[in-house]
Amino acid sequence: MLGPMPDRRPVDAATWAEINRAAVAKAICELAYEEALSPAPLDAAQTRWELRLASGAVYRFHAVRRIWGQLAIRPESLVCGQRNLPVDDAVGFFLDARETLDISPATFCTYARELYNTLLADAHIVAVRAPYTADALAALPDTALQRLLDGHPKAPANKGRLGWGLADHAEHAPEFGGAFRLFWLAAARDRATLSLEPGLVEETLLKAALDENEQTRLKEACEVAGVSPASHLLLPVHPWQWQAQIAAHYAGEVAAGRLVPLGVFGDPFVAQQSLRTLANTRRPESLHIKLPLTILNTSAWRGVPGKYMKIGPAFSGWLAEMANRDPALRPLKVLREVAGAFYPHPHYERVPDAPYQFCEMLGAIWRESPEQGLSPGHRPMMMGALAQRDARGRPIASALIARSGLSHADWLERLFDAVAVPLYHFMCRYGVGFIAHGQNVTVILDGSIPAGVAIKDFQGDADLVDQDFAELASLPPAVLQVLKRRPPAHLLQHLQTGHFASVLRFLSEALADHDGFDETRFYATLAARLRHHQSRHPELADRFALFDLFQPKIPRIAINKVRLAIGYGDANQRPVPALGTQLDNPLHLAEMVLAAAGPERRHAMSGASAR
Ligand SMILES: Nc1ncnc2c1ncn2[C@@H]1O[C@H](COP(=O)(O)OP(=O)(O)OP(=O)(O)O)[C@@H](O)[C@H]1O
Ligand SMILES: [Mg+2]
């Protein structure tokens, strides 16, 4: 099924050059941070830099080193070669760096394909975002804002979407903002699994996606097809997934009548930043639906593992119960996965160690929308958006801070109290670590001021400590069986790398760059809020020692190096990040600076209030 011709004009040369320059700046920054590239300073002040590659290519640029050690590169300053030509070719940069980065020919070409898709998407995003100031972006509803974001801040090829062509992007990618309706299948109950949160009935899931007329139409389609609710459940499928994957891979199931294609029904949905979580455009507070997409994007095939579909309601229900009961988690809302469905493939499922992309093709998660149940005046914003800049380089956070009337330190205190502190508490008290990256965390704003956090995505992005915490005893056994148990240092990484190095690193840099807000103050403020929390919970002293956020050194985790090293061969597991040399911990650095300052300056720097 070919969709309508996408409204995509060819990218003009100036935009193409701008997008490519930005991608090269990001690639050098992140690959140097991962210690795969070694730029050298050209002046004592370390503002002018040079990158010499094994191929003989040379790149020069202006940059400052930030507190995490990464280089904040001015893209417009990037030049290459002996004649200092402007840089305008990101794939060409990777070709120049291929030997240094040790990228195999096969990996290079597929990575280049990912980059080309990313650049095409970025060109569209930059064009659509151009008229918006940071202030205007800050005022947008979450779903509208998600159309205009740059995406994963660490991965240069973050919109690889291998498997999608032009029309697929235009119909289903968030930056096009196109709303589409879901495809529905009737799925044999003796093959599919459906987990529901206690008290929930299937009818509620239908109501979340279809109005009364559409429910009637869907039920009529079932009658015409001769399927009864007793034998089959109703399962939404992403329309791309149906035509590109399910129709062929599950053709035997369709022929046997165990899967019955019914057609397209219900409300229009729009893709969030993760592509596969869809929000209802008619009723924003209605359940989100997360659907498998067998495309490779940002390192992983975006299917849904059956084992997590089964435990979703029980696990997220338990997390929500803990959050509701514990006053220290008052700002935190768990977006519950109220239902999960899965239909295993009849053959691939039985192949031990089959590549995971083949085992996760058909299923669904119904998840609470962050728009649901909000207090008056409150609104959600995907946390990664805070560091997003407008065309003039102003970050959304800068606009929110200005609107709030608060100082930077006061606004950041609210942010850390709303997000970092509850995440830290969840880990210390319950032994649950969330990979709290900028797409998994949603800040709840009261007007322009952070007032809370919504967390989601517990399929593999949440782990339990490997010790016998009494607090974990109430977790249902089925959940305990599935979730991974990890040593405390591993959970700590979810917070330090997943949140601090992958979200706050970009926020502190953006605020330093645009607003001149000192990064040491940023992390001193964070340290002060965490210490304040510790002082209020002496009963958790042992846990704070176990999960020590203030050590001088912390692991450096590399995702791009791994992507380039492992290539694209099929695997039965998602890729695991690599370790580099240790990083200087900005929280420790900030506390050292504070300790060396006099008491007055210390108070001013940490923004330490007793809120
Ligand atoms: N700021 C960001 N940080 C991390 N990932 C981002 C960001 N913006 C966009 N993304 C995209 O979101 C996805 C994050 O992957 P992750 O596994 O957390 O989510 P998911 O399971 O696909 O979906 P969901 O979180 O909606 O349940 C990737 O596809 C990534 O490219
Ligand atoms: Mg996610």
XYZ file of C-alpha atoms and ligand atoms in Angstrom:
643
model
C 0.000 0.000 0.000
C 1.647 3.223 -1.151
C 0.606 6.315 0.769
C 0.073 9.750 -0.757
C 3.193 11.441 -2.096
C 4.889 13.076 0.879
C 5.046 16.829 1.070
C 8.800 16.872 1.029
C 10.619 19.286 -1.225
C 14.263 18.510 -1.999
C 16.580 19.876 0.665
C 18.330 23.056 -0.491
C 22.109 23.322 -0.383
C 22.255 25.835 2.475
C 20.023 23.748 4.760
C 21.886 20.584 3.798
C 25.209 22.209 4.709
C 23.851 23.487 8.031
C 22.422 20.087 8.995
C 25.626 18.298 8.042
C 27.822 20.745 9.953
C 25.708 20.267 13.059
C 25.965 16.472 12.653
C 29.759 16.611 12.301
C 30.014 18.835 15.390
C 27.877 16.350 17.310
C 29.873 13.383 16.016
C 33.237 14.892 16.990
C 31.882 15.988 20.370
C 30.378 12.618 21.286
C 33.104 10.424 19.799
C 35.781 12.478 21.577
C 33.730 12.149 24.788
C 33.727 8.384 24.165
C 37.520 8.546 23.618
C 37.275 7.246 20.060
C 38.627 10.516 18.608
C 41.359 12.738 20.066
C 41.133 16.391 19.056
C 44.044 18.539 20.302
C 43.986 22.202 21.365
C 45.762 24.713 19.136
C 46.032 27.487 21.720
C 46.766 27.769 25.408
C 43.218 28.908 26.169
C 41.958 25.672 24.558
C 39.370 27.409 22.397
C 40.733 26.404 18.974
C 40.991 22.690 18.209
C 42.265 20.359 15.568
C 41.326 16.761 14.803
C 43.863 14.813 12.752
C 42.599 11.540 11.359
C 44.530 8.481 10.207
C 43.276 9.079 6.657
C 45.231 12.358 6.619
C 42.060 14.459 6.868
C 42.149 17.375 9.306
C 39.233 19.166 10.897
C 39.526 22.423 12.866
C 36.944 24.142 15.046
C 36.286 26.431 17.999
C 35.090 24.774 21.167
C 35.146 25.053 24.936
C 35.551 22.117 27.257
C 32.566 21.602 29.535
C 32.374 20.144 33.018
C 31.767 16.575 31.788
C 34.899 16.897 29.651
C 33.033 17.099 26.348
C 33.852 19.787 23.782
C 31.058 22.229 23.047
C 31.837 22.770 19.372
C 30.648 25.821 17.446
C 29.345 24.146 14.242
C 29.786 27.318 12.158
C 33.515 27.328 13.004
C 34.116 23.850 11.528
C 36.563 23.760 8.621
C 38.569 20.970 7.054
C 41.659 20.294 4.952
C 44.731 22.434 4.419
C 42.605 25.125 2.798
C 40.178 25.349 5.722
C 37.102 24.629 3.614
C 33.714 24.797 5.323
C 32.440 21.428 6.516
C 29.186 20.324 4.909
C 29.294 16.529 4.622
C 28.598 14.320 7.636
C 28.887 11.003 5.784
C 32.124 12.324 4.248
C 33.375 13.023 7.765
C 32.768 9.397 8.790
C 34.539 8.287 5.637
C 37.523 10.436 6.643
C 37.351 8.982 10.165
C 36.725 5.367 9.087
C 40.262 4.157 9.715
C 40.629 5.989 13.033
C 37.273 4.667 14.213
C 37.966 1.215 12.770
C 34.642 0.950 10.963
C 34.305 -2.058 8.635
C 33.136 -1.381 5.061
C 29.779 -3.100 5.647
C 29.149 -1.238 8.890
C 30.179 2.038 7.275
C 27.635 1.758 4.487
C 24.697 0.860 6.723
C 25.710 3.515 9.263
C 25.821 5.991 6.349
C 22.258 4.926 5.466
C 21.226 5.693 9.037
C 22.955 9.059 8.803
C 21.286 9.936 5.510
C 17.863 9.160 6.998
C 18.757 11.249 10.053
C 19.940 14.188 7.939
C 16.790 14.112 5.813
C 14.628 14.094 8.925
C 16.724 16.847 10.520
C 16.400 19.035 7.433
C 12.632 18.756 7.749
C 12.700 19.433 11.512
C 14.913 22.509 11.187
C 12.625 23.920 8.490
C 9.438 23.313 10.489
C 10.997 24.657 13.703
C 12.492 27.781 12.118
C 9.628 30.182 12.917
C 9.471 29.191 16.601
C 11.395 31.108 19.276
C 12.385 29.208 22.426
C 9.522 31.018 24.117
C 7.038 29.787 21.512
C 8.429 26.239 21.741
C 8.120 26.347 25.530
C 4.427 27.187 25.203
C 3.548 24.245 22.921
C 1.627 21.192 24.137
C 3.920 18.177 24.655
C 2.791 16.272 21.577
C 3.179 19.317 19.311
C 6.617 20.026 20.782
C 7.707 16.429 20.176
C 7.411 17.143 16.422
C 10.150 19.734 16.665
C 12.891 18.073 18.694
C 16.375 17.064 17.549
C 16.102 13.619 19.177
C 18.659 11.556 21.028
C 21.444 13.978 21.995
C 24.286 11.418 22.061
C 23.795 9.540 18.779
C 24.699 11.318 15.505
C 22.561 8.834 13.531
C 19.597 9.065 15.881
C 16.842 8.811 13.260
C 18.197 5.846 11.300
C 14.768 4.187 10.967
C 16.154 1.430 8.748
C 13.248 -0.022 6.818
C 11.347 3.225 6.302
C 11.178 5.104 2.991
C 10.053 8.611 2.214
C 6.325 7.899 2.330
C 6.663 6.003 5.640
C 8.395 8.982 7.214
C 5.779 11.381 5.903
C 2.939 9.250 7.243
C 4.349 8.053 10.553
C 7.358 10.076 11.760
C 6.752 12.592 14.544
C 8.324 15.522 12.667
C 5.617 15.311 9.995
C 2.940 15.399 12.675
C 0.668 13.264 10.546
C -2.172 11.586 12.386
C -3.029 8.054 11.354
C -5.467 5.375 12.420
C -4.532 1.973 13.699
C -4.991 -1.344 11.940
C -6.952 -3.929 13.939
C -6.598 -7.671 14.048
C -8.701 -10.244 15.817
C -6.188 -12.549 17.502
C -6.904 -16.073 18.755
C -7.027 -16.089 22.540
C -5.364 -19.473 22.721
C -2.272 -18.021 21.013
C -2.212 -14.420 22.253
C -1.578 -13.364 25.819
C -3.335 -10.401 27.327
C -2.469 -9.004 30.760
C -4.817 -6.534 32.316
C -4.443 -4.474 35.419
C -6.888 -5.719 38.103
C -10.379 -4.358 37.538
C -9.732 -3.377 33.929
C -11.945 -4.821 31.195
C -11.072 -5.135 27.512
C -13.912 -2.798 26.634
C -11.975 0.049 28.294
C -9.048 -0.521 25.952
C -11.348 -0.273 22.958
C -12.974 2.888 24.278
C -9.541 4.478 24.631
C -8.980 4.254 20.884
C -12.433 4.188 19.278
C -15.559 6.279 19.713
C -18.934 4.545 19.855
C -19.501 4.594 16.104
C -16.096 3.098 15.426
C -16.579 0.453 18.115
C -19.798 -0.544 16.403
C -18.058 -0.610 13.014
C -15.262 -2.763 14.425
C -17.687 -5.203 16.020
C -19.611 -5.420 12.760
C -16.362 -6.184 10.938
C -15.810 -9.024 13.419
C -19.281 -10.398 12.738
C -18.779 -10.210 8.984
C -15.457 -12.032 9.377
C -17.121 -14.605 11.608
C -14.953 -14.111 14.679
C -16.415 -14.115 18.140
C -15.124 -12.219 21.208
C -14.986 -15.575 22.995
C -12.323 -16.936 20.681
C -10.466 -13.759 19.604
C -9.288 -10.565 21.258
C -8.936 -7.249 19.435
C -5.374 -6.134 18.866
C -4.193 -2.820 17.380
C -1.248 -2.936 14.983
C 0.814 -0.058 13.655
C -0.381 0.278 10.026
C 3.219 0.214 8.744
C 3.961 -2.917 10.756
C 0.889 -4.661 9.372
C 1.707 -4.137 5.718
C 5.509 -4.390 5.934
C 5.899 -7.223 8.453
C 2.863 -8.931 9.922
C 0.990 -9.663 6.684
C 3.925 -11.772 5.474
C 5.562 -13.117 8.666
C 2.178 -14.127 10.096
C 0.573 -15.196 6.796
C 0.133 -18.748 8.124
C -1.703 -17.487 11.179
C -4.000 -15.422 8.952
C -4.638 -18.398 6.663
C -5.562 -20.526 9.686
C -7.985 -17.872 10.957
C -6.051 -17.399 14.158
C -5.316 -13.831 13.066
C -8.125 -12.048 11.286
C -7.354 -8.731 9.584
C -10.240 -6.333 10.166
C -9.023 -3.022 8.722
C -8.381 0.501 9.954
C -10.548 1.865 12.755
C -10.806 4.476 15.466
C -9.304 7.783 16.506
C -6.269 9.245 14.735
C -3.005 8.817 16.629
C 0.275 10.657 16.346
C 3.796 9.347 16.978
C 5.803 10.504 19.976
C 9.602 10.868 19.839
C 10.101 7.124 20.273
C 8.104 6.535 17.023
C 6.301 3.521 18.445
C 4.373 5.173 21.270
C 1.293 6.793 19.848
C -0.897 9.492 21.389
C -4.590 9.900 20.668
C -5.037 13.241 18.881
C -8.741 13.593 19.656
C -8.412 12.797 23.352
C -4.892 13.633 24.599
C -5.644 12.237 28.081
C -6.648 8.879 26.650
C -4.335 5.857 26.917
C -1.179 5.908 24.794
C -0.583 2.805 22.709
C 2.933 1.464 22.217
C 3.222 -0.803 19.181
C 6.127 -2.763 17.751
C 7.895 -1.404 14.691
C 10.412 -3.770 13.183
C 12.744 -0.999 12.088
C 16.207 -0.339 13.435
C 16.396 3.027 15.151
C 19.082 4.381 17.481
C 20.809 1.013 17.854
C 17.830 -1.237 18.478
C 15.053 -2.995 16.590
C 11.913 -1.429 17.953
C 9.808 -4.469 18.708
C 8.106 -5.386 21.987
C 9.406 -8.325 24.046
C 6.585 -10.622 25.139
C 7.935 -11.219 28.638
C 7.575 -7.514 29.440
C 4.077 -7.316 27.942
C 3.001 -9.973 30.419
C 4.286 -8.264 33.552
C 3.666 -4.631 32.535
C 0.416 -4.115 34.471
C 1.694 -5.866 37.628
C 5.084 -4.126 37.650
C 3.937 -0.625 36.817
C 1.001 -1.060 39.229
C 3.446 -1.936 42.001
C 5.687 1.031 41.131
C 2.656 3.329 41.192
C 1.574 1.943 44.552
C 5.013 2.595 46.064
C 5.001 6.123 44.630
C 1.516 6.825 46.017
C 2.376 5.597 49.487
C 5.743 7.297 49.949
C 5.705 11.048 50.727
C 9.272 11.340 49.370
C 7.888 10.291 45.984
C 5.074 12.831 46.006
C 6.280 14.584 42.806
C 6.589 11.304 40.924
C 3.874 9.780 38.806
C 4.303 6.325 37.335
C 2.661 6.073 33.918
C 1.030 2.710 34.438
C 0.953 0.130 31.698
C -2.626 -0.885 32.244
C -2.566 -3.663 29.663
C -0.109 -5.616 27.566
C -0.797 -8.009 24.701
C 1.542 -10.279 22.792
C 1.218 -12.716 19.936
C 4.329 -14.874 19.519
C 5.492 -15.955 16.115
C 4.702 -19.674 15.661
C 8.203 -20.574 14.401
C 10.792 -17.942 15.363
C 9.714 -18.214 18.990
C 10.860 -21.840 18.999
C 14.359 -21.125 17.705
C 16.720 -20.786 20.660
C 18.641 -17.513 20.427
C 16.705 -16.330 17.379
C 17.471 -12.663 16.577
C 15.284 -10.553 18.824
C 13.858 -8.523 15.928
C 11.932 -11.628 14.786
C 10.559 -12.428 18.231
C 8.978 -9.070 19.077
C 6.834 -8.218 16.088
C 3.259 -8.379 17.316
C 1.870 -7.014 20.582
C 0.762 -3.824 22.287
C 1.082 -1.857 25.481
C -1.627 0.470 26.688
C -0.076 3.131 28.895
C -1.459 6.077 30.842
C -1.027 9.408 29.087
C 0.997 12.028 30.969
C -1.904 14.408 30.218
C -4.259 12.376 32.370
C -5.124 13.359 35.961
C -3.031 16.520 36.038
C -3.700 19.261 38.579
C -5.100 22.504 37.112
C -2.348 24.560 35.459
C -0.006 21.591 35.178
C 1.283 20.285 31.845
C 3.761 17.642 30.668
C 6.971 18.235 28.723
C 9.344 15.500 27.576
C 12.457 16.234 29.616
C 14.866 16.036 26.678
C 13.048 19.088 25.290
C 14.497 21.363 27.973
C 17.890 21.465 26.231
C 16.359 21.897 22.774
C 17.466 25.176 21.168
C 15.654 27.474 18.783
C 17.258 28.758 15.565
C 19.138 31.415 17.549
C 20.537 28.922 20.015
C 18.258 29.680 22.955
C 17.259 26.581 24.899
C 13.656 25.986 25.930
C 14.796 25.830 29.579
C 16.116 29.389 29.288
C 12.690 30.556 28.109
C 10.902 28.659 30.903
C 13.232 30.121 33.534
C 12.653 33.664 32.245
C 8.868 33.116 32.231
C 8.896 31.637 35.732
C 10.297 34.784 37.347
C 12.683 32.576 39.322
C 16.477 32.734 39.295
C 18.285 29.966 37.425
C 19.338 28.341 40.702
C 15.818 28.490 42.144
C 14.274 27.049 38.989
C 16.874 24.281 38.869
C 16.223 23.471 42.535
C 12.597 22.863 41.617
C 13.648 20.744 38.676
C 16.000 18.577 40.749
C 13.452 18.230 43.564
C 10.880 17.139 40.986
C 13.022 14.690 39.029
C 16.521 13.708 40.227
C 15.652 13.468 43.923
C 12.627 11.133 43.521
C 14.546 8.957 41.049
C 17.402 8.730 43.547
C 14.953 7.911 46.336
C 13.303 5.177 44.278
C 16.677 3.545 43.794
C 17.850 3.869 47.403
C 14.628 2.915 49.115
C 13.186 0.299 46.758
C 16.219 -0.842 44.784
C 14.647 0.077 41.455
C 16.800 1.877 38.893
C 15.190 3.554 35.888
C 17.040 4.415 32.693
C 15.830 7.958 33.066
C 16.955 9.397 29.739
C 15.352 12.458 28.229
C 12.682 10.539 26.347
C 11.652 8.301 29.250
C 11.185 11.177 31.685
C 8.437 13.771 31.409
C 8.663 16.909 33.518
C 5.360 18.170 34.859
C 5.370 21.946 34.712
C 3.193 24.203 36.811
C 3.029 26.999 34.256
C 6.757 27.326 33.661
C 8.001 25.848 36.935
C 8.910 22.165 37.408
C 6.433 20.623 39.820
C 6.692 16.879 39.208
C 7.797 14.067 36.979
C 6.124 11.257 35.068
C 8.184 8.142 34.339
C 7.541 5.382 31.836
C 9.022 2.623 29.752
C 9.711 -0.290 32.074
C 10.404 -2.943 29.418
C 14.087 -3.442 29.929
C 14.660 0.174 30.972
C 14.130 -0.575 34.683
C 16.157 -2.989 36.795
C 16.111 -4.282 40.373
C 19.033 -4.359 42.769
C 20.577 -7.797 43.231
C 20.343 -7.576 47.005
C 17.500 -8.626 49.282
C 15.852 -5.284 49.940
C 12.861 -5.835 52.220
C 11.022 -3.222 50.157
C 11.067 -5.546 47.144
C 9.319 -8.354 48.984
C 5.866 -7.162 47.943
C 6.675 -7.374 44.226
C 4.557 -10.072 42.577
C 6.659 -13.243 41.961
C 5.918 -13.203 38.219
C 7.524 -9.780 38.008
C 10.523 -10.835 40.085
C 11.090 -13.759 37.751
C 11.353 -11.550 34.661
C 13.211 -8.466 35.817
C 16.981 -8.393 35.798
C 18.790 -8.172 39.127
C 21.785 -5.847 38.967
C 24.525 -4.838 41.373
C 24.112 -1.409 43.003
C 26.858 0.106 40.796
C 24.840 -0.862 37.734
C 21.666 0.818 38.989
C 23.699 3.864 39.915
C 24.713 4.042 36.262
C 21.075 4.283 35.235
C 20.951 7.564 37.148
C 24.484 8.819 36.548
C 24.698 7.900 32.879
C 21.042 7.572 31.896
C 20.017 10.827 33.528
C 22.961 12.991 34.576
C 25.285 12.357 31.604
C 22.524 11.939 29.003
C 20.044 14.632 30.036
C 21.616 17.067 32.498
C 24.948 17.184 30.609
C 23.136 18.769 27.649
C 20.966 21.004 29.821
C 23.886 22.416 31.821
C 25.826 22.983 28.605
C 22.893 24.778 26.939
C 22.352 27.041 29.955
C 26.084 27.764 30.230
C 26.366 28.488 26.538
C 23.321 30.681 26.100
C 22.609 32.145 29.525
C 26.135 32.072 30.931
C 24.920 30.005 33.884
C 27.987 28.413 35.436
C 28.063 24.618 35.225
C 29.709 24.259 38.608
C 26.739 26.113 40.099
C 24.411 23.834 38.181
C 25.913 20.697 39.736
C 26.432 22.373 43.129
C 22.693 23.018 43.155
C 22.007 19.396 42.246
C 24.446 18.181 44.906
C 22.806 20.420 47.510
C 19.324 19.047 46.743
C 20.563 15.457 46.939
C 22.386 16.169 50.215
C 19.283 17.882 51.552
C 17.279 14.765 50.727
C 19.879 12.600 52.457
C 19.724 14.765 55.580
C 15.955 14.237 55.742
C 16.257 10.455 55.488
C 18.818 9.307 58.047
C 17.081 5.904 58.047
C 18.477 5.346 54.539
C 22.120 6.104 55.441
C 23.254 2.579 54.494
C 21.550 2.828 51.137
C 23.093 6.223 50.429
C 26.479 4.623 51.054
C 25.569 1.731 48.751
C 24.437 4.083 45.978
C 27.128 6.725 46.283
C 26.525 9.517 43.793
C 29.430 11.634 45.019
C 32.489 9.500 44.239
C 35.307 11.437 42.517
C 35.258 9.143 39.477
C 32.386 7.527 37.628
C 32.270 5.158 34.632
C 32.320 6.596 31.144
C 29.772 4.798 28.974
C 30.039 4.758 25.194
C 27.131 3.987 22.860
C 28.447 5.180 19.477
C 31.690 3.234 19.670
C 29.663 0.074 20.217
C 27.330 0.790 17.313
C 30.344 1.193 15.003
C 32.105 -1.866 16.403
C 29.285 -4.416 16.380
C 27.841 -3.471 13.008
C 24.443 -4.669 11.867
C 24.579 -8.441 12.032
C 21.505 -10.004 13.605
C 21.783 -10.601 17.341
C 19.632 -12.251 19.943
C 20.216 -9.380 22.399
C 20.147 -5.603 22.228
C 23.655 -4.068 22.138
C 25.393 -3.390 25.453
C 27.294 -0.100 25.917
C 31.092 -0.095 26.330
C 33.207 1.363 29.121
C 35.976 3.952 28.686
C 38.352 5.485 31.223
C 36.630 6.978 34.222
C 35.020 10.404 34.176
C 35.514 13.145 36.737
C 32.192 13.277 38.533
C 30.693 16.781 38.167
C 28.848 16.369 41.488
C 32.162 15.728 43.220
C 33.886 18.575 41.353
C 31.108 20.964 42.340
C 31.293 19.908 45.999
C 35.069 20.401 45.967
C 34.681 23.908 44.617
C 32.042 24.594 47.244
C 34.256 23.271 50.018
C 37.069 25.576 48.908
C 34.775 28.623 48.801
C 33.903 30.713 51.870
C 30.571 30.035 53.606
C 28.800 33.004 51.971
C 29.879 32.114 48.488
C 29.111 28.475 49.273
C 25.526 29.382 50.142
C 25.148 31.521 47.020
C 26.691 28.897 44.733
C 24.718 25.905 45.854
C 21.498 27.889 45.814
C 20.959 25.881 48.989
C 17.511 26.606 50.318
C 15.621 24.605 52.883
C 12.621 24.096 50.656
N 16.220 12.939 24.124
C 16.158 11.644 23.831
N 16.799 10.730 24.588
C 16.731 9.422 24.291
N 16.044 8.921 23.240
C 15.393 9.793 22.453
C 15.420 11.172 22.712
N 14.670 11.773 21.770
C 14.210 10.826 20.955
N 14.620 9.612 21.357
C 14.256 8.344 20.701
O 13.377 7.652 21.595
C 13.696 6.281 21.674
C 14.208 5.954 23.061
O 14.270 4.578 23.226
P 13.504 3.835 24.366
O 13.829 2.392 24.260
O 13.685 4.538 25.663
O 11.966 4.135 24.041
P 10.882 3.159 23.448
O 10.822 1.917 24.276
O 11.129 2.985 21.992
O 9.503 3.926 23.594
P 8.726 4.553 24.857
O 9.698 5.289 25.728
O 7.769 5.487 24.194
O 8.075 3.438 25.584
C 14.742 6.038 20.581
O 14.087 5.642 19.406
C 15.408 7.404 20.431
O 15.933 7.649 19.168
Mg 11.651 5.181 25.993
